[in-house]
PDB file of C-alpha atoms in Angstrom:
ATOM      1  CA  MET G   1      49.799  93.349 132.476  1.00 63.00           C
ATOM      2  CA  ALA G   2      46.759  95.921 132.514  1.00 71.00           C
ATOM      3  CA  ARG G   3      44.168  95.435 129.460  1.00 82.00           C
ATOM      4  CA  ALA G   4      44.222  99.381 128.112  1.00 82.00           C
ATOM      5  CA  ASP G   5      48.850  98.448 128.797  1.00 84.00           C
ATOM      6  CA  LYS G   6      48.368  95.247 126.464  1.00 84.00           C
ATOM      7  CA  ALA G   7      46.613  97.413 123.812  1.00 87.00           C
ATOM      8  CA  THR G   8      48.960 100.109 123.561  1.00 88.00           C
ATOM      9  CA  ALA G   9      51.856  97.430 123.719  1.00 87.00           C
ATOM     10  CA  VAL G  10      50.043  95.844 121.160  1.00 87.00           C
ATOM     11  CA  ALA G  11      49.262  99.226 119.155  1.00 89.00           C
ATOM     12  CA  GLU G  12      52.673 100.548 119.367  1.00 90.00           C
ATOM     13  CA  LEU G  13      54.186  96.536 117.571  1.00 87.00           C
ATOM     14  CA  LYS G  14      51.579  97.570 115.483  1.00 87.00           C
ATOM     15  CA  ASN G  15      53.071 100.425 114.351  1.00 87.00           C
ATOM     16  CA  GLU G  16      56.667  99.221 114.579  1.00 87.00           C
ATOM     17  CA  PHE G  17      56.049  95.806 111.783  1.00 87.00           C
ATOM     18  CA  GLU G  18      53.676  99.257 109.509  1.00 87.00           C
ATOM     19  CA  GLY G  19      57.179 101.194 109.965  1.00 86.00           C
ATOM     20  CA  SER G  20      59.512  98.824 108.616  1.00 87.00           C
ATOM     21  CA  SER G  21      60.951  97.435 106.109  1.00 87.00           C
ATOM     22  CA  ALA G  22      61.773  93.605 107.593  1.00 88.00           C
ATOM     23  CA  ALA G  23      61.524  92.455 110.990  1.00 89.00           C
ATOM     24  CA  VAL G  24      63.996  89.503 112.425  1.00 91.00           C
ATOM     25  CA  LEU G  25      62.568  87.388 115.399  1.00 91.00           C
ATOM     26  CA  THR G  26      65.311  86.019 117.651  1.00 91.00           C
ATOM     27  CA  GLU G  27      65.234  84.195 120.882  1.00 90.00           C
ATOM     28  CA  TYR G  28      67.025  85.569 123.238  1.00 87.00           C
ATOM     29  CA  ARG G  29      67.416  83.405 126.332  1.00 88.00           C
ATOM     30  CA  GLY G  30      69.985  83.272 128.701  1.00 88.00           C
ATOM     31  CA  LEU G  31      71.288  87.126 127.905  1.00 87.00           C
ATOM     32  CA  THR G  32      72.263  89.576 129.947  1.00 88.00           C
ATOM     33  CA  VAL G  33      70.887  92.857 130.184  1.00 91.00           C
ATOM     34  CA  ALA G  34      74.604  94.483 129.485  1.00 90.00           C
ATOM     35  CA  GLN G  35      74.036  91.834 126.585  1.00 90.00           C
ATOM     36  CA  LEU G  36      70.841  92.901 124.782  1.00 89.00           C
ATOM     37  CA  LYS G  37      72.597  96.543 125.618  1.00 89.00           C
ATOM     38  CA  GLU G  38      75.209  95.853 123.706  1.00 89.00           C
ATOM     39  CA  LEU G  39      73.021  93.808 121.011  1.00 88.00           C
ATOM     40  CA  ARG G  40      70.404  97.086 120.235  1.00 88.00           C
ATOM     41  CA  THR G  41      73.822  99.133 120.201  1.00 86.00           C
ATOM     42  CA  SER G  42      75.035  97.318 117.219  1.00 83.00           C
ATOM     43  CA  LEU G  43      72.268  97.760 115.813  1.00 84.00           C
ATOM     44  CA  GLY G  44      72.576 101.288 115.589  1.00 79.00           C
ATOM     45  CA  GLU G  45      69.861 103.586 113.955  1.00 82.00           C
ATOM     46  CA  ASN G  46      69.351 101.079 111.591  1.00 80.00           C
ATOM     47  CA  ALA G  47      66.882  98.906 114.183  1.00 86.00           C
ATOM     48  CA  LYS G  48      65.505  99.023 117.152  1.00 88.00           C
ATOM     49  CA  PHE G  49      65.010  95.304 118.815  1.00 88.00           C
ATOM     50  CA  ALA G  50      62.164  94.862 121.152  1.00 87.00           C
ATOM     51  CA  VAL G  51      61.061  92.410 123.216  1.00 89.00           C
ATOM     52  CA  ALA G  52      57.727  91.307 122.805  1.00 87.00           C
ATOM     53  CA  LYS G  53      55.473  88.697 124.397  1.00 89.00           C
ATOM     54  CA  ASN G  54      54.004  86.419 121.718  1.00 88.00           C
ATOM     55  CA  THR G  55      50.652  86.465 122.441  1.00 89.00           C
ATOM     56  CA  LEU G  56      50.645  90.517 122.063  1.00 90.00           C
ATOM     57  CA  THR G  57      53.061  90.393 119.102  1.00 88.00           C
ATOM     58  CA  LYS G  58      50.997  88.010 116.957  1.00 89.00           C
ATOM     59  CA  LEU G  59      48.022  89.896 117.459  1.00 89.00           C
ATOM     60  CA  ALA G  60      50.006  93.047 116.164  1.00 88.00           C
ATOM     61  CA  ALA G  61      52.041  90.820 113.482  1.00 87.00           C
ATOM     62  CA  THR G  62      47.908  90.078 112.340  1.00 87.00           C
ATOM     63  CA  GLU G  63      46.573  93.609 112.248  1.00 87.00           C
ATOM     64  CA  ALA G  64      49.787  94.968 110.725  1.00 86.00           C
ATOM     65  CA  GLY G  65      49.088  92.375 108.049  1.00 85.00           C
ATOM     66  CA  VAL G  66      52.433  90.229 108.653  1.00 85.00           C
ATOM     67  CA  ARG G  67      51.486  87.059 108.001  1.00 84.00           C
ATOM     68  CA  GLY G  68      53.706  83.376 108.343  1.00 81.00           C
ATOM     69  CA  LEU G  69      54.922  84.424 111.898  1.00 83.00           C
ATOM     70  CA  ASP G  70      53.377  82.617 113.930  1.00 82.00           C
ATOM     71  CA  ASP G  71      55.169  79.458 114.143  1.00 83.00           C
ATOM     72  CA  LEU G  72      58.239  81.224 114.449  1.00 86.00           C
ATOM     73  CA  LEU G  73      56.299  83.347 118.122  1.00 86.00           C
ATOM     74  CA  VAL G  74      57.285  80.533 120.635  1.00 87.00           C
ATOM     75  CA  GLY G  75      59.821  80.807 123.490  1.00 86.00           C
ATOM     76  CA  PRO G  76      61.187  84.339 124.903  1.00 88.00           C
ATOM     77  CA  THR G  77      60.786  86.452 121.187  1.00 88.00           C
ATOM     78  CA  ALA G  78      62.511  89.754 120.588  1.00 90.00           C
ATOM     79  CA  VAL G  79      61.955  91.132 117.361  1.00 91.00           C
ATOM     80  CA  ALA G  80      64.245  93.357 115.771  1.00 90.00           C
ATOM     81  CA  PHE G  81      62.329  96.268 113.184  1.00 91.00           C
ATOM     82  CA  VAL G  82      64.290  96.801 110.344  1.00 90.00           C
ATOM     83  CA  LYS G  83      64.280 100.004 108.988  1.00 88.00           C
ATOM     84  CA  GLY G  84      67.314 101.350 107.157  1.00 80.00           C
ATOM     85  CA  ASP G  85      69.188  98.695 105.167  1.00 81.00           C
ATOM     86  CA  VAL G  86      67.933  94.823 105.994  1.00 85.00           C
ATOM     87  CA  VAL G  87      71.547  93.928 105.139  1.00 84.00           C
ATOM     88  CA  GLU G  88      73.321  95.820 107.359  1.00 85.00           C
ATOM     89  CA  ALA G  89      70.606  94.851 110.100  1.00 86.00           C
ATOM     90  CA  ALA G  90      71.292  90.997 109.290  1.00 86.00           C
ATOM     91  CA  LYS G  91      75.192  91.313 110.020  1.00 87.00           C
ATOM     92  CA  GLY G  92      74.849  92.637 112.477  1.00 87.00           C
ATOM     93  CA  LEU G  93      72.632  90.172 114.639  1.00 88.00           C
ATOM     94  CA  ARG G  94      74.804  87.488 112.828  1.00 89.00           C
ATOM     95  CA  ASP G  95      77.640  88.515 114.294  1.00 89.00           C
ATOM     96  CA  PHE G  96      76.380  89.295 117.755  1.00 90.00           C
ATOM     97  CA  ALA G  97      74.846  86.367 117.097  1.00 89.00           C
ATOM     98  CA  LYS G  98      78.062  84.500 116.404  1.00 90.00           C
ATOM     99  CA  ALA G  99      79.488  86.435 119.156  1.00 90.00           C
ATOM    100  CA  ASN G 100      76.512  85.149 121.713  1.00 86.00           C
ATOM    101  CA  PRO G 101      75.729  81.604 121.322  1.00 88.00           C
ATOM    102  CA  LEU G 102      72.049  81.876 123.238  1.00 89.00           C
ATOM    103  CA  LEU G 103      71.111  84.405 121.160  1.00 89.00           C
ATOM    104  CA  VAL G 104      68.753  82.127 118.366  1.00 90.00           C
ATOM    105  CA  ILE G 105      68.157  84.153 114.767  1.00 90.00           C
ATOM    106  CA  LYS G 106      64.640  82.338 114.492  1.00 90.00           C
ATOM    107  CA  GLY G 107      63.229  83.835 111.375  1.00 89.00           C
ATOM    108  CA  GLY G 108      61.426  86.982 110.203  1.00 89.00           C
ATOM    109  CA  VAL G 109      59.839  88.669 106.779  1.00 89.00           C
ATOM    110  CA  LEU G 110      61.329  91.411 104.504  1.00 88.00           C
ATOM    111  CA  GLU G 111      58.807  93.187 102.573  1.00 84.00           C
ATOM    112  CA  GLY G 112      55.913  90.721 103.345  1.00 80.00           C
ATOM    113  CA  LYS G 113      57.591  87.489 102.570  1.00 85.00           C
ATOM    114  CA  THR G 114      58.656  85.201 105.588  1.00 87.00           C
ATOM    115  CA  LEU G 115      61.913  84.478 105.465  1.00 86.00           C
ATOM    116  CA  ASP G 116      63.692  81.473 107.817  1.00 87.00           C
ATOM    117  CA  ALA G 117      66.705  81.501 110.125  1.00 84.00           C
ATOM    118  CA  THR G 118      68.799  80.338 106.884  1.00 85.00           C
ATOM    119  CA  GLU G 119      67.739  83.108 104.248  1.00 87.00           C
ATOM    120  CA  ILE G 120      68.898  85.957 107.278  1.00 86.00           C
ATOM    121  CA  THR G 121      71.627  84.459 107.410  1.00 85.00           C
ATOM    122  CA  LYS G 122      71.637  85.128 103.615  1.00 84.00           C
ATOM    123  CA  LEU G 123      71.130  88.333 103.781  1.00 82.00           C
ATOM    124  CA  ALA G 124      73.715  88.604 106.459  1.00 79.00           C
ATOM    125  CA  ASP G 125      75.831  87.396 103.626  1.00 78.00           C
ATOM    126  CA  LEU G 126      75.084  90.083 100.790  1.00 74.00           C
ATOM    127  CA  GLU G 127      77.503  92.864 100.376  1.00 72.00           C
ATOM    128  CA  SER G 128      75.964  96.534 101.317  1.00 70.00           C
ATOM    129  CA  ARG G 129      74.172  98.192  99.038  1.00 70.00           C
ATOM    130  CA  GLU G 130      77.010 101.212  98.904  1.00 75.00           C
ATOM    131  CA  VAL G 131      79.587  98.289  97.930  1.00 75.00           C
ATOM    132  CA  LEU G 132      76.728  96.372  95.356  1.00 72.00           C
ATOM    133  CA  LEU G 133      76.398  99.844  94.164  1.00 80.00           C
ATOM    134  CA  ALA G 134      79.290 100.931  93.530  1.00 83.00           C
ATOM    135  CA  LYS G 135      80.119  97.422  92.220  1.00 77.00           C
ATOM    136  CA  LEU G 136      77.615  98.876  89.308  1.00 81.00           C
ATOM    137  CA  ALA G 137      78.544 101.851  89.150  1.00 82.00           C
ATOM    138  CA  GLY G 138      82.429 100.438  88.008  1.00 80.00           C
ATOM    139  CA  ALA G 139      81.035  97.539  85.255  1.00 77.00           C
ATOM    140  CA  MET G 140      78.808 100.152  84.000  1.00 79.00           C
ATOM    141  CA  LYS G 141      82.649 103.095  84.222  1.00 76.00           C
ATOM    142  CA  ALA G 142      84.189 100.094  81.796  1.00 72.00           C
ATOM    143  CA  LYS G 143      81.922  99.378  79.384  1.00 74.00           C
ATOM    144  CA  GLN G 144      81.470 102.627  78.423  1.00 75.00           C
ATOM    145  CA  SER G 145      85.232 103.015  78.364  1.00 72.00           C
ATOM    146  CA  ALA G 146      85.737 100.331  76.296  1.00 70.00           C
ATOM    147  CA  ALA G 147      83.372 101.459  73.906  1.00 71.00           C
ATOM    148  CA  ALA G 148      85.251 105.036  74.089  1.00 74.00           C
ATOM    149  CA  ALA G 149      88.112 102.989  72.858  1.00 72.00           C
ATOM    150  CA  MET G 150      86.336 100.872  70.265  1.00 74.00           C
ATOM    151  CA  PHE G 151      84.981 104.073  68.783  1.00 76.00           C
ATOM    152  CA  ALA G 152      87.925 106.660  69.024  1.00 77.00           C
ATOM    153  CA  ALA G 153      90.107 103.228  67.322  1.00 75.00           C
ATOM    154  CA  LEU G 154      87.739 103.458  63.909  1.00 75.00           C
ATOM    155  CA  PRO G 155      88.700 106.625  62.373  1.00 79.00           C
ATOM    156  CA  THR G 156      92.262 105.626  63.227  1.00 80.00           C
ATOM    157  CA  GLN G 157      92.657 102.304  61.712  1.00 79.00           C
ATOM    158  CA  MET G 158      90.310 104.005  58.780  1.00 79.00           C
ATOM    159  CA  ALA G 159      92.718 106.598  58.121  1.00 79.00           C
ATOM    160  CA  GLN G 160      95.613 103.949  58.224  1.00 82.00           C
ATOM    161  CA  LEU G 161      93.926 101.466  55.689  1.00 79.00           C
ATOM    162  CA  ALA G 162      93.452 105.004  53.719  1.00 82.00           C
ATOM    163  CA  GLU G 163      97.279 105.473  53.822  1.00 83.00           C
ATOM    164  CA  ALA G 164      98.107 102.225  52.888  1.00 83.00           C
ATOM    165  CA  LEU G 165      95.710 102.034  49.931  1.00 84.00           C
ATOM    166  CA  ARG G 166      97.202 105.244  48.766  1.00 85.00           C
ATOM    167  CA  ALA G 167     100.383 103.943  48.923  1.00 85.00           C
ATOM    168  CA  LYS G 168      99.737 100.929  47.364  1.00 83.00           C
ATOM    169  CA  ARG G 169      98.568 103.007  44.259  1.00 84.00           C
ATOM    170  CA  ASP G 170     101.526 104.965  44.078  1.00 84.00           C
ATOM    171  CA  GLU G 171     103.688 102.153  43.895  1.00 82.00           C
ATOM    172  CA  ALA G 172     101.674 100.208  41.368  1.00 78.00           C
ATOM    173  CA  GLY G 173     102.043 103.821  39.541  1.00 70.00           C
ATOM    174  CA  GLU G 174     105.521 104.392  39.694  1.00 60.00           C
TER     175      GLU G 174
END
């Protein structure tokens, strides 16, 4: 690779690091081109999967202010730059790694925090953002419904109490 090509590659990788909310490093040794294409397709619009030289990736990460990846950049490395939902991308990588054991998730970085492979797997085990928001909305609605029922019950109980007192007074007055 000529020096100009390397500088261009570093600049592109730096832009990817800066524009991504997360980056997941993987080892792809033994995967065919067709399998890599399938992985890129399965990640969809959510992430960009790029194979890059370790030295160029180190330089780009350092220039982008990303720390803690040096230990992970050993052997053939590919990076999944996540621009959308990090959980969905982690699920895609985890599921592909289950189906194709040659793909090894090494670790990554999420909003400046270095993650190991187990933390990436824990991310993948989370439910999607939409599901979590729906659960939150459901919980909030349930609390509101309970409060509305309680407030509606207070006047009814007060009326029943007043009627009981009136009936008792009428009995005592007879």
